[in-house]
Short mmCIF file of C-alpha atoms in Angstrom, two decimals:
data_model
loop_
_atom_site.label_atom_id
_atom_site.label_comp_id
_atom_site.label_asym_id
_atom_site.label_seq_id
_atom_site.Cartn_x
_atom_site.Cartn_y
_atom_site.Cartn_z
CA MET A 1 -34.13 -11.84 -5.84
CA ASN A 2 -33.03 -11.02 -2.30
CA GLU A 3 -29.68 -9.46 -1.51
CA ILE A 4 -27.18 -9.39 1.32
CA ASN A 5 -24.41 -6.82 1.20
CA THR A 6 -21.42 -6.88 3.47
CA GLN A 7 -17.88 -5.60 3.67
CA ASN A 8 -14.53 -6.42 5.06
CA GLN A 9 -11.29 -4.44 5.31
CA ILE A 10 -7.84 -5.91 5.12
CA GLY A 11 -4.79 -3.88 6.14
CA ILE A 12 -1.16 -4.06 5.07
CA LYS A 13 1.95 -2.57 6.61
CA GLY A 14 5.63 -2.85 5.80
CA ALA A 15 8.73 -2.72 7.99
CA TYR A 16 12.42 -3.43 7.82
CA ALA A 17 15.29 -4.04 10.21
CA TYR A 18 18.96 -4.23 9.32
CA GLN A 19 22.30 -5.38 10.61
CA VAL A 20 25.88 -4.92 9.49
CA ILE A 21 27.76 -8.15 10.16
CA ASP A 22 31.50 -8.83 10.20
CA ASP A 23 32.03 -11.73 7.81
CA VAL A 24 34.98 -13.21 9.71
CA THR A 25 33.92 -12.94 13.33
CA GLY A 26 30.18 -12.90 12.81
CA ASP A 27 29.95 -9.90 15.11
CA ILE A 28 27.00 -7.60 14.59
CA VAL A 29 28.53 -4.18 14.05
CA VAL A 30 25.25 -2.33 13.57
CA ASP A 31 21.85 -3.56 14.69
CA VAL A 32 18.79 -1.42 14.02
CA PRO A 33 15.33 -2.70 14.98
CA GLU A 34 12.24 -2.49 12.81
CA GLN A 35 11.45 0.78 11.10
CA THR A 36 8.29 1.62 9.25
CA ASN A 37 8.22 1.19 5.54
CA LEU A 38 5.77 2.88 3.17
CA ILE A 39 3.39 0.74 1.15
CA LEU A 40 3.13 2.55 -2.18
CA ASP A 41 0.00 2.96 -4.28
CA SER A 42 1.47 0.47 -6.73
CA TYR A 43 1.33 -2.20 -4.01
CA LEU A 44 -2.32 -1.48 -3.31
CA ASP A 45 -3.02 -1.77 -7.03
CA ILE A 46 -2.36 -5.49 -6.59
CA PRO A 47 -5.67 -7.13 -5.65
CA ARG A 48 -4.19 -9.62 -3.21
CA PRO A 49 -2.35 -9.42 0.12
CA LEU A 50 1.03 -10.79 -0.99
CA PRO A 51 2.10 -10.24 -4.61
CA ASN A 52 2.41 -13.46 -6.53
CA GLN A 53 5.48 -12.25 -8.39
CA THR A 54 9.04 -12.63 -7.18
CA THR A 55 10.29 -9.70 -5.13
CA PHE A 56 13.62 -7.89 -5.21
CA LEU A 57 15.03 -5.74 -2.44
CA CYS A 58 16.69 -2.64 -3.88
CA LEU A 59 18.96 -0.14 -2.19
CA GLY A 60 19.66 3.49 -2.98
CA SER A 61 22.49 5.80 -2.06
CA GLY A 62 22.88 9.50 -1.40
CA VAL A 63 19.23 10.49 -1.78
CA VAL A 64 17.06 11.16 1.27
CA THR A 65 13.89 12.39 -0.42
CA PRO A 66 11.00 11.45 1.88
CA PRO A 67 8.88 8.59 0.53
CA SER A 68 5.54 9.39 -1.01
CA VAL A 69 2.75 6.94 -1.80
CA THR A 70 2.95 7.94 -5.46
CA ASP A 71 6.67 7.19 -5.78
CA THR A 72 7.62 4.95 -8.65
CA ASP A 73 11.37 4.69 -8.14
CA LEU A 74 14.15 5.02 -5.65
CA GLY A 75 16.10 8.26 -5.92
CA ASN A 76 19.38 6.61 -6.82
CA GLN A 77 19.34 2.83 -6.93
CA VAL A 78 22.72 1.18 -6.55
CA ALA A 79 21.87 -2.45 -5.77
CA GLY A 80 19.04 -4.92 -6.05
CA THR A 81 18.78 -8.62 -5.29
CA TYR A 82 16.23 -11.42 -5.17
CA MET A 83 14.60 -11.63 -1.78
CA GLY A 84 13.99 -15.36 -1.67
CA GLY A 85 11.00 -16.79 0.10
CA TRP A 86 8.74 -15.38 2.79
CA SER A 87 8.35 -17.18 6.08
CA VAL A 88 5.87 -16.47 8.85
CA GLY A 89 7.33 -14.00 11.31
CA THR A 90 4.58 -13.38 13.83
CA TYR A 91 1.04 -14.61 14.24
CA GLN A 92 -1.59 -13.33 16.61
CA ASP A 93 -5.19 -14.43 17.00
CA SER A 94 -6.77 -11.51 18.81
CA THR A 95 -10.37 -10.75 19.66
CA ASP A 96 -11.22 -8.86 16.55
CA ASN A 97 -8.69 -9.87 13.99
CA PHE A 98 -5.80 -12.00 12.93
CA LEU A 99 -2.38 -10.38 12.62
CA ILE A 100 0.23 -12.19 10.64
CA SER A 101 3.58 -11.09 9.29
CA LEU A 102 5.67 -12.59 6.54
CA ARG A 103 9.38 -12.08 6.71
CA SER A 104 12.26 -12.28 4.24
CA THR A 105 15.96 -11.90 4.95
CA THR A 106 18.29 -10.56 2.27
CA ASP A 107 22.07 -10.16 2.40
CA PHE A 108 24.14 -7.63 0.46
CA THR A 109 27.84 -8.36 0.29
CA ASN A 110 29.14 -6.06 -2.40
CA ILE A 111 27.99 -2.54 -1.72
CA ILE A 112 31.20 -1.05 -0.37
CA ASN A 113 31.77 2.66 -1.02
CA ASN A 114 28.07 3.43 -0.99
CA GLU A 115 26.24 5.41 1.65
CA ILE A 116 23.00 3.45 1.65
CA SER A 117 20.17 5.87 2.36
CA GLU A 118 16.96 4.29 1.01
CA LEU A 119 15.42 0.94 0.18
CA GLY A 120 12.43 -0.47 -1.62
CA VAL A 121 10.89 -3.65 -2.93
CA ARG A 122 10.36 -4.22 -6.64
CA LEU A 123 8.39 -6.90 -8.46
CA ASN A 124 9.88 -9.43 -10.88
CA ASN A 125 13.39 -7.98 -11.13
CA SER A 126 15.61 -5.19 -9.88
CA THR A 127 14.06 -2.69 -12.30
CA GLY A 128 10.46 -3.87 -11.96
CA THR A 129 7.55 -2.01 -10.42
CA LEU A 130 8.47 -0.44 -7.09
CA ILE A 131 5.86 -1.34 -4.45
CA THR A 132 7.44 -0.10 -1.22
CA ARG A 133 9.92 2.62 -0.34
CA ALA A 134 11.58 3.80 2.87
CA LEU A 135 14.50 5.88 4.01
CA ILE A 136 17.15 4.20 6.09
CA LYS A 137 16.64 5.16 9.72
CA ASP A 138 18.81 4.84 12.79
CA THR A 139 17.71 3.29 16.09
CA ASN A 140 15.97 6.54 17.00
CA GLY A 141 13.99 6.61 13.78
CA ASN A 142 15.95 9.47 12.22
CA PRO A 143 17.12 9.35 8.58
CA ALA A 144 20.60 7.93 8.38
CA SER A 145 23.04 6.28 6.00
CA ILE A 146 24.63 2.88 6.24
CA SER A 147 28.31 2.47 5.46
CA VAL A 148 29.41 -1.06 4.77
CA GLY A 149 33.12 -1.79 4.94
CA GLU A 150 35.32 -4.47 3.44
CA GLY A 151 34.51 -7.88 4.83
CA GLN A 152 31.06 -6.86 6.03
CA THR A 153 27.58 -7.97 5.07
CA LEU A 154 24.49 -5.78 5.16
CA ARG A 155 21.50 -7.90 6.16
CA PHE A 156 17.92 -6.70 5.83
CA THR A 157 14.97 -8.40 7.42
CA TYR A 158 11.94 -7.20 5.58
CA SER A 159 8.46 -7.75 7.01
CA LEU A 160 4.96 -7.36 5.70
CA TYR A 161 2.17 -7.23 8.27
CA PHE A 162 -1.39 -8.19 7.42
CA LYS A 163 -4.44 -7.50 9.53
CA ILE A 164 -7.36 -9.73 8.69
CA PRO A 165 -10.50 -8.68 10.52
CA LYS A 166 -12.23 -11.52 12.28
CA ALA A 167 -15.45 -9.80 13.07
CA ILE A 168 -15.80 -8.82 9.56
CA PHE A 169 -19.49 -8.16 9.37
CA SER A 170 -22.75 -9.11 10.89
CA GLY A 171 -26.26 -7.82 10.57
CA SER A 172 -29.62 -8.61 9.20
CA VAL A 173 -31.43 -8.04 5.99
CA SER A 174 -35.16 -8.00 5.48
CA THR A 175 -36.55 -10.08 2.67
CA PRO A 176 -40.12 -10.68 1.58
CA HIS A 177 -39.89 -14.00 3.39
CA GLY A 178 -38.47 -12.86 6.68
CA ILE A 179 -35.25 -11.58 8.15
CA ILE A 180 -31.90 -13.17 7.50
CA GLU A 181 -29.47 -12.68 10.31
CA TYR A 182 -25.95 -13.29 9.20
CA GLU A 183 -22.34 -13.15 10.20
CA TYR A 184 -19.57 -12.98 7.71
CA SER A 185 -16.63 -14.34 9.59
CA ILE A 186 -13.68 -16.57 9.79
CA GLY A 187 -14.67 -19.92 11.21
CA ASP A 188 -13.59 -19.66 14.82
CA GLN A 189 -13.48 -23.40 15.30
CA VAL A 190 -11.11 -24.23 12.53
CA VAL A 191 -8.95 -21.29 11.65
CA THR A 192 -5.32 -21.96 12.22
CA GLN A 193 -2.18 -20.05 11.46
CA SER A 194 -1.72 -22.08 8.33
CA LEU A 195 -5.15 -21.10 7.05
CA ILE A 196 -4.49 -17.40 7.59
CA GLU A 197 -1.04 -17.78 6.07
CA ALA A 198 -2.54 -19.49 3.04
CA PHE A 199 -5.09 -16.74 2.69
CA VAL A 200 -2.39 -14.06 2.74
CA ARG A 201 -0.10 -15.93 0.40
CA TYR A 202 -2.45 -17.28 -2.20
CA SER A 203 -5.79 -15.50 -2.16
CA GLU A 204 -7.01 -12.75 -4.34
CA TYR A 205 -9.41 -10.35 -2.71
CA GLY A 206 -12.90 -11.57 -3.42
CA GLY A 207 -11.77 -14.92 -4.78
CA SER A 208 -9.94 -16.01 -7.86
CA ASN A 209 -10.37 -14.46 -11.26
CA GLN A 210 -11.73 -17.65 -12.68
CA GLY A 211 -15.30 -18.69 -12.13
CA GLN A 212 -15.73 -18.65 -8.40
CA ALA A 213 -17.39 -21.62 -6.84
CA TYR A 214 -19.41 -21.21 -3.68
CA ALA A 215 -21.44 -23.60 -1.68
CA VAL A 216 -24.68 -22.85 0.11
CA TYR A 217 -25.74 -25.05 3.03
CA PHE A 218 -29.21 -26.10 4.06
CA SER A 219 -30.69 -27.46 7.27
CA ASN A 220 -31.00 -30.97 5.90
CA GLY A 221 -27.24 -31.14 5.59
CA SER A 222 -27.22 -30.76 1.84
CA SER A 223 -25.37 -28.11 -0.05
CA ALA A 224 -25.62 -26.64 -3.49
CA GLY A 225 -22.91 -25.19 -5.64
CA SER A 226 -23.06 -21.79 -7.21
CA TYR A 227 -20.83 -19.67 -9.36
CA GLY A 228 -20.25 -16.03 -8.74
CA SER A 229 -18.55 -13.09 -10.34
CA LYS A 230 -16.12 -10.45 -9.21
CA SER A 231 -15.98 -6.72 -9.90
CA LEU A 232 -12.65 -5.09 -9.13
CA ASP A 233 -12.41 -1.38 -8.35
CA ILE A 234 -8.67 -0.89 -8.01
CA PRO A 235 -8.63 2.93 -7.57
CA ASN A 236 -10.97 2.60 -4.59
CA ARG A 237 -9.27 -0.58 -3.29
CA LYS A 238 -12.53 -2.46 -3.42
CA VAL A 239 -13.85 -5.68 -4.85
CA ILE A 240 -17.42 -6.86 -4.93
CA SER A 241 -18.04 -10.56 -5.19
CA THR A 242 -21.52 -11.60 -6.12
CA PHE A 243 -22.96 -15.07 -5.93
CA ASN A 244 -26.40 -16.44 -6.31
CA VAL A 245 -28.39 -19.25 -4.74
CA PRO A 246 -30.53 -20.49 -7.58
CA ALA A 247 -34.22 -21.05 -7.04
CA ALA A 248 -35.43 -24.55 -6.30
CA THR A 249 -38.79 -26.27 -6.47
CA SER A 250 -39.08 -26.77 -2.72
CA ASP A 251 -38.69 -24.68 0.40
CA ARG A 252 -35.24 -24.69 1.95
CA ILE A 253 -34.02 -23.62 5.38
CA LEU A 254 -30.80 -21.69 5.04
CA GLY A 255 -27.88 -22.73 7.16
CA ALA A 256 -26.31 -26.05 7.93
CA PRO A 257 -27.43 -28.09 10.93
CA ALA A 258 -25.77 -27.19 14.20
CA SER A 259 -24.48 -30.70 14.55
CA THR A 260 -22.00 -30.60 11.71
CA GLY A 261 -19.01 -29.40 13.64
CA TRP A 262 -17.17 -26.49 12.13
CA THR A 263 -19.91 -25.91 9.60
CA ASP A 264 -22.15 -24.97 12.50
CA ARG A 265 -24.97 -22.99 10.99
CA LEU A 266 -22.87 -22.36 7.98
CA LEU A 267 -24.77 -20.35 5.45
CA PHE A 268 -22.30 -20.02 2.62
CA LYS A 269 -18.66 -20.48 2.07
CA MET A 270 -16.38 -19.96 -0.82
CA ALA A 271 -15.63 -23.46 -1.93
CA ARG A 272 -12.01 -22.62 -2.52
CA TYR A 273 -9.02 -24.35 -1.08
CA ASN A 274 -8.03 -22.91 2.25
CA ASP A 275 -10.40 -20.00 2.11
CA PRO A 276 -11.34 -19.45 5.75
CA PHE A 277 -14.10 -16.91 5.19
CA HIS A 278 -17.72 -17.85 5.27
CA PHE A 279 -21.18 -16.64 6.08
CA ARG A 280 -22.87 -18.07 9.11
CA VAL A 281 -26.25 -17.89 10.71
CA PRO A 282 -25.72 -16.79 14.31
CA LYS A 283 -26.38 -19.65 16.70
CA ASN A 284 -29.36 -18.04 18.39
CA ALA A 285 -30.87 -16.64 15.22
CA THR A 286 -33.87 -18.00 13.47
CA ARG A 287 -32.96 -19.56 10.22
CA LEU A 288 -34.79 -18.29 7.19
CA THR A 289 -36.83 -20.43 4.94
CA LEU A 290 -36.15 -19.61 1.35
CA PRO A 291 -39.43 -20.43 -0.36
CA ALA A 292 -39.61 -22.52 -3.45
CA ASN A 293 -38.94 -20.71 -6.71
CA TYR A 294 -37.03 -17.89 -5.03
CA ASP A 295 -33.34 -17.29 -5.38
CA LEU A 296 -30.99 -15.29 -3.18
CA THR A 297 -28.09 -13.09 -4.16
CA VAL A 298 -25.24 -12.20 -1.85
CA GLN A 299 -22.85 -9.36 -2.49
CA LEU A 300 -19.61 -9.37 -0.59
CA GLU A 301 -17.58 -6.16 -0.57
CA ILE A 302 -13.96 -6.35 0.50
CA THR A 303 -11.72 -3.31 0.82
CA TRP A 304 -8.05 -3.09 1.57
CA GLY A 305 -5.53 -0.43 2.44
CA ARG A 306 -2.53 0.64 4.51
CA LEU A 307 -2.31 0.01 8.20
CA PRO A 308 -1.22 3.04 10.22
CA MET B 1 35.80 21.26 -27.99
CA ILE B 2 32.47 22.91 -28.04
CA PRO B 3 29.86 20.81 -29.86
CA PRO B 4 29.05 21.79 -33.46
CA PHE B 5 26.30 24.33 -33.75
CA SER B 6 23.63 22.68 -35.86
CA ALA B 7 21.74 24.59 -38.52
CA ASP B 8 18.47 23.63 -36.88
CA ALA B 9 19.58 25.18 -33.68
CA ARG B 10 19.70 28.56 -35.34
CA ARG B 11 15.94 28.66 -35.13
CA GLY B 12 16.24 28.48 -31.38
CA GLU B 13 15.97 31.47 -29.15
CA LEU B 14 18.47 32.65 -26.62
CA ILE B 15 16.32 31.78 -23.65
CA ARG B 16 12.63 31.77 -22.94
CA PRO B 17 12.79 34.55 -20.40
CA PRO B 18 11.74 33.54 -16.91
CA ARG B 19 10.40 37.05 -16.44
CA PHE B 20 7.21 35.76 -18.02
CA LEU B 21 6.81 33.20 -15.26
CA PRO B 22 5.01 34.00 -12.00
CA ALA B 23 6.91 35.20 -8.98
CA VAL B 24 7.92 32.65 -6.37
CA ASP B 25 6.56 34.46 -3.35
CA TRP B 26 7.09 31.88 -0.65
CA PRO B 27 10.23 31.33 1.44
CA HIS B 28 12.96 29.48 -0.40
CA GLU B 29 16.73 29.39 -0.55
CA HIS B 30 17.15 29.12 -4.29
CA LYS B 31 15.03 28.52 -7.37
CA SER B 32 15.34 27.61 -11.03
CA PHE B 33 12.84 27.94 -13.87
CA ALA B 34 12.48 25.75 -16.93
CA PHE B 35 9.97 24.76 -19.57
CA GLY B 36 9.01 21.12 -19.63
CA PRO B 37 6.26 18.55 -20.09
CA TRP B 38 2.57 19.16 -19.60
CA ASP B 39 2.42 17.54 -16.20
CA ILE B 40 4.28 15.40 -13.68
CA GLY B 41 2.45 13.47 -10.99
CA SER B 42 5.19 13.18 -8.43
CA GLY B 43 8.87 14.00 -8.37
CA ASN B 44 10.23 10.89 -9.98
CA SER B 45 7.19 9.64 -11.86
CA SER B 46 6.69 9.56 -15.60
CA PRO B 47 5.91 12.92 -17.19
CA ASP B 48 2.72 13.54 -19.14
CA MET B 49 4.00 14.16 -22.67
CA SER B 50 0.56 14.12 -24.28
CA ARG B 51 0.89 17.83 -25.06
CA GLY B 52 4.55 17.76 -25.94
CA ASN B 53 7.62 18.92 -24.12
CA TYR B 54 9.07 22.33 -23.29
CA GLY B 55 5.65 23.97 -23.35
CA ALA B 56 4.69 24.27 -19.69
CA GLY B 57 6.51 26.46 -17.18
CA TRP B 58 8.01 24.85 -14.09
CA VAL B 59 9.94 26.03 -11.09
CA ALA B 60 12.16 23.99 -8.82
CA TYR B 61 12.97 25.56 -5.49
CA LEU B 62 15.17 24.67 -2.59
CA GLU B 63 13.78 25.10 0.90
CA SER B 64 15.80 25.78 4.00
CA GLY B 65 15.29 22.22 5.23
CA GLY B 66 17.22 20.93 2.23
CA GLY B 67 14.29 19.63 0.21
CA THR B 68 13.86 20.50 -3.46
CA TYR B 69 10.33 20.84 -4.78
CA LEU B 70 8.70 21.34 -8.15
CA GLN B 71 5.60 23.31 -9.11
CA LYS B 72 3.91 23.92 -12.43
CA LYS B 73 2.69 27.20 -13.86
CA MET B 74 -1.06 27.40 -14.33
CA PRO B 75 -2.76 29.29 -17.17
CA ASN B 76 -3.80 32.14 -14.86
CA ASP B 77 -0.21 32.99 -14.05
CA VAL B 78 0.04 31.32 -10.69
CA TRP B 79 1.94 28.25 -9.58
CA ASP B 80 -0.25 25.23 -9.07
CA GLY B 81 0.31 25.02 -5.32
CA SER B 82 1.06 21.29 -5.52
CA PRO B 83 4.68 20.89 -4.48
CA ARG B 84 6.19 17.70 -5.82
CA TYR B 85 9.05 16.65 -3.61
CA LEU B 86 11.96 16.20 -5.98
CA LEU B 87 15.16 15.61 -4.17
CA ALA B 88 16.97 15.77 -0.85
CA LEU B 89 20.57 14.66 -0.50
CA VAL B 90 22.73 13.32 2.25
CA GLY B 91 24.78 16.40 3.19
CA GLY B 92 22.31 18.87 1.70
CA ILE B 93 22.17 21.05 -1.41
CA LYS B 94 23.46 24.58 -1.88
CA LYS B 95 22.13 25.47 -5.33
CA ILE B 96 20.03 23.86 -8.04
CA SER B 97 19.41 24.21 -11.75
CA LEU B 98 16.33 22.73 -13.41
CA GLU B 99 15.92 21.39 -16.93
CA PHE B 100 14.01 18.63 -18.63
CA ALA B 101 15.31 15.82 -20.83
CA PRO B 102 13.83 15.23 -24.30
CA THR B 103 11.95 12.39 -22.60
CA GLY B 104 10.34 14.92 -20.26
CA PHE B 105 12.03 13.65 -17.11
CA VAL B 106 13.41 16.13 -14.62
CA ILE B 107 17.12 16.89 -14.58
CA ILE B 108 18.37 18.67 -11.49
CA GLY B 109 21.88 20.03 -11.49
CA TYR B 110 23.08 20.53 -7.94
CA LEU B 111 25.91 22.12 -6.06
CA ARG B 112 26.59 20.68 -2.63
CA PRO B 113 27.67 22.86 0.28
CA ASP B 114 31.25 21.67 -0.28
CA ARG B 115 31.00 22.81 -3.95
CA ALA B 116 30.79 19.31 -5.36
CA MET B 117 28.60 19.28 -8.47
CA GLY B 118 26.36 16.67 -10.02
CA VAL B 119 23.07 15.95 -11.69
CA TRP B 120 20.03 13.93 -10.61
CA TRP B 121 18.40 12.56 -13.72
CA ARG B 122 16.81 9.48 -15.20
CA ASN B 123 19.57 7.58 -16.92
CA PRO B 124 18.30 6.59 -20.39
CA ASP B 125 20.49 3.48 -20.31
CA THR B 126 18.89 2.01 -17.18
CA GLY B 127 15.58 3.84 -17.08
CA LEU B 128 16.18 4.58 -13.40
CA PRO B 129 16.74 7.81 -11.50
CA GLN B 130 20.42 8.32 -10.84
CA LEU B 131 22.59 10.61 -8.78
CA LEU B 132 25.74 11.51 -10.68
CA ASP B 133 28.46 13.22 -8.68
CA LEU B 134 30.51 14.79 -11.46
CA ASP B 135 33.09 17.25 -10.22
CA THR B 136 34.45 19.14 -7.22
CA ASP B 137 35.45 22.74 -6.50
CA VAL B 138 32.79 24.01 -8.88
CA GLN B 139 32.06 27.73 -8.68
CA ASP B 140 28.72 27.78 -10.45
CA MET B 141 26.71 25.67 -12.89
CA VAL B 142 23.58 25.85 -15.02
CA LEU B 143 21.61 23.42 -17.14
CA THR B 144 20.19 24.52 -20.45
CA VAL B 145 18.38 22.81 -23.28
CA GLU B 146 20.23 23.16 -26.55
CA ASN B 147 17.27 23.61 -28.84
CA LYS B 148 13.67 23.53 -27.64
CA ASP B 149 12.54 23.68 -31.28
CA ASP B 150 13.75 20.11 -31.58
CA PRO B 151 12.12 18.80 -28.43
CA THR B 152 12.42 15.08 -29.03
CA SER B 153 16.13 14.90 -29.80
CA THR B 154 17.65 18.06 -28.40
CA ASP B 155 20.68 17.85 -26.19
CA VAL B 156 20.88 19.25 -22.67
CA PHE B 157 24.02 21.11 -21.65
CA LEU B 158 25.57 21.41 -18.23
CA TRP B 159 27.74 24.53 -18.21
CA TYR B 160 29.94 25.13 -15.19
CA PHE B 161 32.86 27.17 -13.94
CA LYS B 162 35.74 25.49 -12.19
CA ASN B 163 38.99 27.25 -11.24
CA GLY B 164 37.87 30.24 -13.27
CA GLY B 165 37.36 28.24 -16.49
CA LEU B 166 34.13 27.43 -18.32
CA TYR B 167 33.41 23.76 -18.96
CA LEU B 168 30.62 21.79 -20.60
CA ARG B 169 29.11 18.33 -20.16
CA GLN B 170 26.32 16.97 -22.34
CA TYR B 171 23.24 14.82 -21.75
CA SER B 172 23.93 12.98 -25.00
CA GLU B 173 27.27 11.90 -23.59
CA ARG B 174 25.67 10.92 -20.26
CA PHE B 175 27.46 13.92 -18.72
CA ALA B 176 30.62 11.78 -18.70
CA VAL B 177 32.82 13.83 -21.05
CA VAL B 178 34.32 17.16 -20.03
CA HIS B 179 34.63 19.79 -22.77
CA GLY B 180 36.70 22.90 -22.20
CA PRO B 181 37.86 25.09 -20.70
CA PHE B 182 36.49 27.45 -23.31
CA PHE B 183 38.04 30.40 -21.54
CA SER B 184 39.61 30.93 -18.14
CA GLY B 185 40.88 33.58 -15.79
CA VAL B 186 37.62 34.43 -14.10
CA THR B 187 37.83 34.78 -10.34
CA ASP B 188 34.34 34.42 -8.87
CA PRO B 189 31.91 33.74 -11.68
CA VAL B 190 28.14 33.46 -11.36
CA ILE B 191 26.24 32.27 -14.42
CA ILE B 192 23.29 34.51 -15.32
CA GLN B 193 21.91 32.55 -18.24
CA ALA B 194 22.96 30.23 -21.00
CA GLY B 195 21.48 29.18 -24.31
CA ILE B 196 21.65 29.78 -28.01
CA ASN B 197 22.27 33.14 -29.54
CA HIS B 198 20.99 32.87 -33.08
CA ARG B 199 23.77 35.11 -34.37
CA TYR B 200 26.77 33.77 -32.56
CA GLY B 201 26.04 30.25 -31.41
CA TYR B 202 26.21 29.07 -27.83
CA GLN B 203 26.28 31.81 -25.26
CA VAL B 204 26.89 31.79 -21.53
CA ASP B 205 26.35 35.07 -19.72
CA TYR B 206 28.05 35.47 -16.37
CA ARG B 207 29.23 38.09 -14.00
CA ASP B 208 32.45 38.06 -12.02
CA ASN B 209 31.66 38.91 -8.44
CA ALA B 210 35.33 39.75 -7.86
CA LEU B 211 35.13 42.75 -10.14
#
């Protein structure tokens, strides 16, 4: 058995902006741009970029205890409401990574007589697991309180930023049969905003919990399916996906032919809907011949954490 | 009226004296000792009740910046050096009193600079931390556990002086009901300690700074 090990880090960051709006005139009475929000440990315990549960934006009053990553509650919650859906806020395809943000706007219309001082996002309902927490800040970034009067609406625009590394990993591994040069990357010919969005919205790190199907590509244009497994290490924010290319009775050259468009020199890919990650053989690398009766195992390590 | 003094409570002691707890030798504005659960990860997280309640020593202290922190006593008579940020309020805090609910969650009684009084606790009805502003013009207040020998169902009392009279609110009544005044006519009272005196019942010791 031959092995390839690689890794990939995905980063998450939260932010919020708010406005106080006059319900009659539509005038914006208060307008504060984006302020940093703390992603709590409980968020990072979720092994996927965007939680697949419904989210509720909750507000607290009177308490200005600084957020800590171990927080499990707001200091004094006075309101909580369903956040609705997430839409794409920003998207950037930079040299080394993809940056995408998902955005949700939530209105509060009945919080008069409260000095709103903190906010957070909970899962499932307004008393569910708290996954983010922040103090209300003013335009200068200093802790502040929001007073909402009669006939006014408090509108929050909550954003989650995701950084998906493009370069991910490349290198070589020596096997008894030669050297495999590999890149683990996002296909630069086909990745679109919608693919990255789908990855953030629907993917679990390291693939789904069910049997994970992969495909391995050979120089004759054929491919073979394989099933892998996943080992989650939540405390260390790490998942290791393992998949195996079973042995065959004939020699096989790893990597798809260069003529097959976006699968150019494709080595492996997760055969999952919309999964943009795959292994490739670099274009100028020599493709390895996997001799008959030998298999190959690939271990893919993905880590995730907070963005600064 | 003052709550009935239960027979079980007679086994209780006046107070577990804080003189057996380590000194708080770092700068702070005010502090309050109490016995509580075995451990607490962060200020508002669930307590570790695996070794019961009211067995481990804790101190809450107020720093000059307005933040209230919590530390636990270690077996070698030092504080654990791991401040858990408990509470900071809009407008600040003047004085605190620490106790623990039968569920092990922190209860902080606070006096604001304008002498408004309240408690920060975990409301058993909602399961969420809650800031309860309870009264104004309060002269002094202290939290005390009614009977630590009944740690799973004991009540927690909030004793306080207002306009020279002694009043009481109870955890079991969600601090909503005012009992008292039990006596009045004090000018500038400061509560020294409160608890159960096994001979006489409930006891609140105070001094009158006007005397």
